[in-house]
Amino acid sequence: YNPNLLYNNLAGVWTDADWDRWIDMLAGFGVNVYEFWLEPFFFCRDGLRGDDGKRFIRCMNRVCERAKARGVKVEMITSLATV
């Protein structure tokens, strides 16, 4: 799947309805935890304050609300690494 949260001007951006169906499907299969990876761009406040960050926050808040209503816990995977 490709919800494409970072590049919302490209094809493949999920709508709220797409996210609802995804969470409903997970709940229907008995999944009780959904994990998402936090893009390192959003580790800084500047990343979250921009338009992309605001869209990401709105989307993930909505996903978390839908998941909670369906009994699915949402967890964020984060990792700081440098090469």
Short mmCIF file of C-alpha atoms in Angstrom, two decimals:
data_model
loop_
_atom_site.label_atom_id
_atom_site.label_comp_id
_atom_site.label_asym_id
_atom_site.label_seq_id
_atom_site.Cartn_x
_atom_site.Cartn_y
_atom_site.Cartn_z
CA TYR A 1 0.00 0.00 0.00
CA ASN A 2 1.12 3.58 -0.41
CA PRO A 3 -0.79 6.23 1.51
CA ASN A 4 1.77 8.80 0.33
CA LEU A 5 1.63 11.17 3.30
CA LEU A 6 4.73 13.13 2.36
CA TYR A 7 4.10 14.02 -1.26
CA ASN A 8 0.43 14.83 -1.37
CA ASN A 9 0.68 16.38 -4.82
CA LEU A 10 1.57 13.02 -6.38
CA ALA A 11 -0.73 10.16 -7.27
CA GLY A 12 -1.61 7.74 -4.52
CA VAL A 13 -2.61 10.10 -1.75
CA TRP A 14 -5.14 8.36 0.45
CA THR A 15 -8.41 10.06 1.23
CA ASP A 16 -10.06 9.93 4.64
CA ALA A 17 -12.32 7.22 3.25
CA ASP A 18 -9.26 5.18 2.20
CA TRP A 19 -7.88 5.41 5.73
CA ASP A 20 -11.27 4.46 7.18
CA ARG A 21 -11.41 1.36 4.98
CA TRP A 22 -7.82 0.46 5.93
CA ILE A 23 -8.53 0.65 9.67
CA ASP A 24 -11.84 -1.18 9.21
CA MET A 25 -10.02 -3.94 7.31
CA LEU A 26 -7.35 -4.26 10.02
CA ALA A 27 -10.00 -4.42 12.72
CA GLY A 28 -11.99 -6.94 10.67
CA PHE A 29 -8.95 -9.22 10.46
CA GLY A 30 -8.47 -8.98 14.22
CA VAL A 31 -5.38 -6.77 14.10
CA ASN A 32 -5.14 -4.88 17.37
CA VAL A 33 -2.02 -2.74 16.75
CA TYR A 34 -1.21 -0.63 13.69
CA GLU A 35 2.33 0.76 13.52
CA PHE A 36 3.44 3.62 11.32
CA TRP A 37 6.93 4.91 10.72
CA LEU A 38 7.53 8.57 11.45
CA GLU A 39 9.53 10.15 8.64
CA PRO A 40 12.64 11.84 10.13
CA PHE A 41 11.58 15.09 8.42
CA PHE A 42 8.92 15.35 11.11
CA PHE A 43 11.39 15.01 13.99
CA CYS A 44 11.96 18.74 13.89
CA ARG A 45 9.40 21.37 14.78
CA ASP A 46 9.95 23.19 11.49
CA GLY A 47 8.83 20.05 9.66
CA LEU A 48 5.66 19.85 11.71
CA ARG A 49 4.85 23.56 11.41
CA GLY A 50 4.82 23.53 7.61
CA ASP A 51 1.83 22.67 5.46
CA ASP A 52 2.99 19.07 4.99
CA GLY A 53 3.44 18.68 8.72
CA LYS A 54 -0.01 20.07 9.44
CA ARG A 55 -1.57 17.70 6.89
CA PHE A 56 0.34 14.80 8.44
CA ILE A 57 -0.82 15.69 11.95
CA ARG A 58 -4.43 16.06 10.84
CA CYS A 59 -4.33 12.76 9.00
CA MET A 60 -2.70 10.78 11.80
CA ASN A 61 -5.00 12.28 14.44
CA ARG A 62 -7.96 11.18 12.35
CA VAL A 63 -6.46 7.71 11.82
CA CYS A 64 -5.86 7.37 15.57
CA GLU A 65 -9.46 8.39 16.34
CA ARG A 66 -10.86 5.90 13.82
CA ALA A 67 -8.55 3.16 15.07
CA LYS A 68 -9.49 3.77 18.70
CA ALA A 69 -13.16 3.53 17.81
CA ARG A 70 -12.48 0.17 16.13
CA GLY A 71 -10.30 -1.18 18.97
CA VAL A 72 -7.00 -0.85 17.11
CA LYS A 73 -4.04 0.69 18.93
CA VAL A 74 -1.79 2.97 16.86
CA GLU A 75 1.93 3.06 17.60
CA MET A 76 4.60 5.22 16.06
CA ILE A 77 7.92 3.71 15.02
CA THR A 78 10.80 6.16 15.19
CA SER A 79 14.49 5.79 14.72
CA LEU A 80 17.23 8.37 14.65
CA ALA A 81 20.21 7.29 12.65
CA THR A 82 23.05 8.97 10.87
CA VAL A 83 25.33 7.59 8.23
#
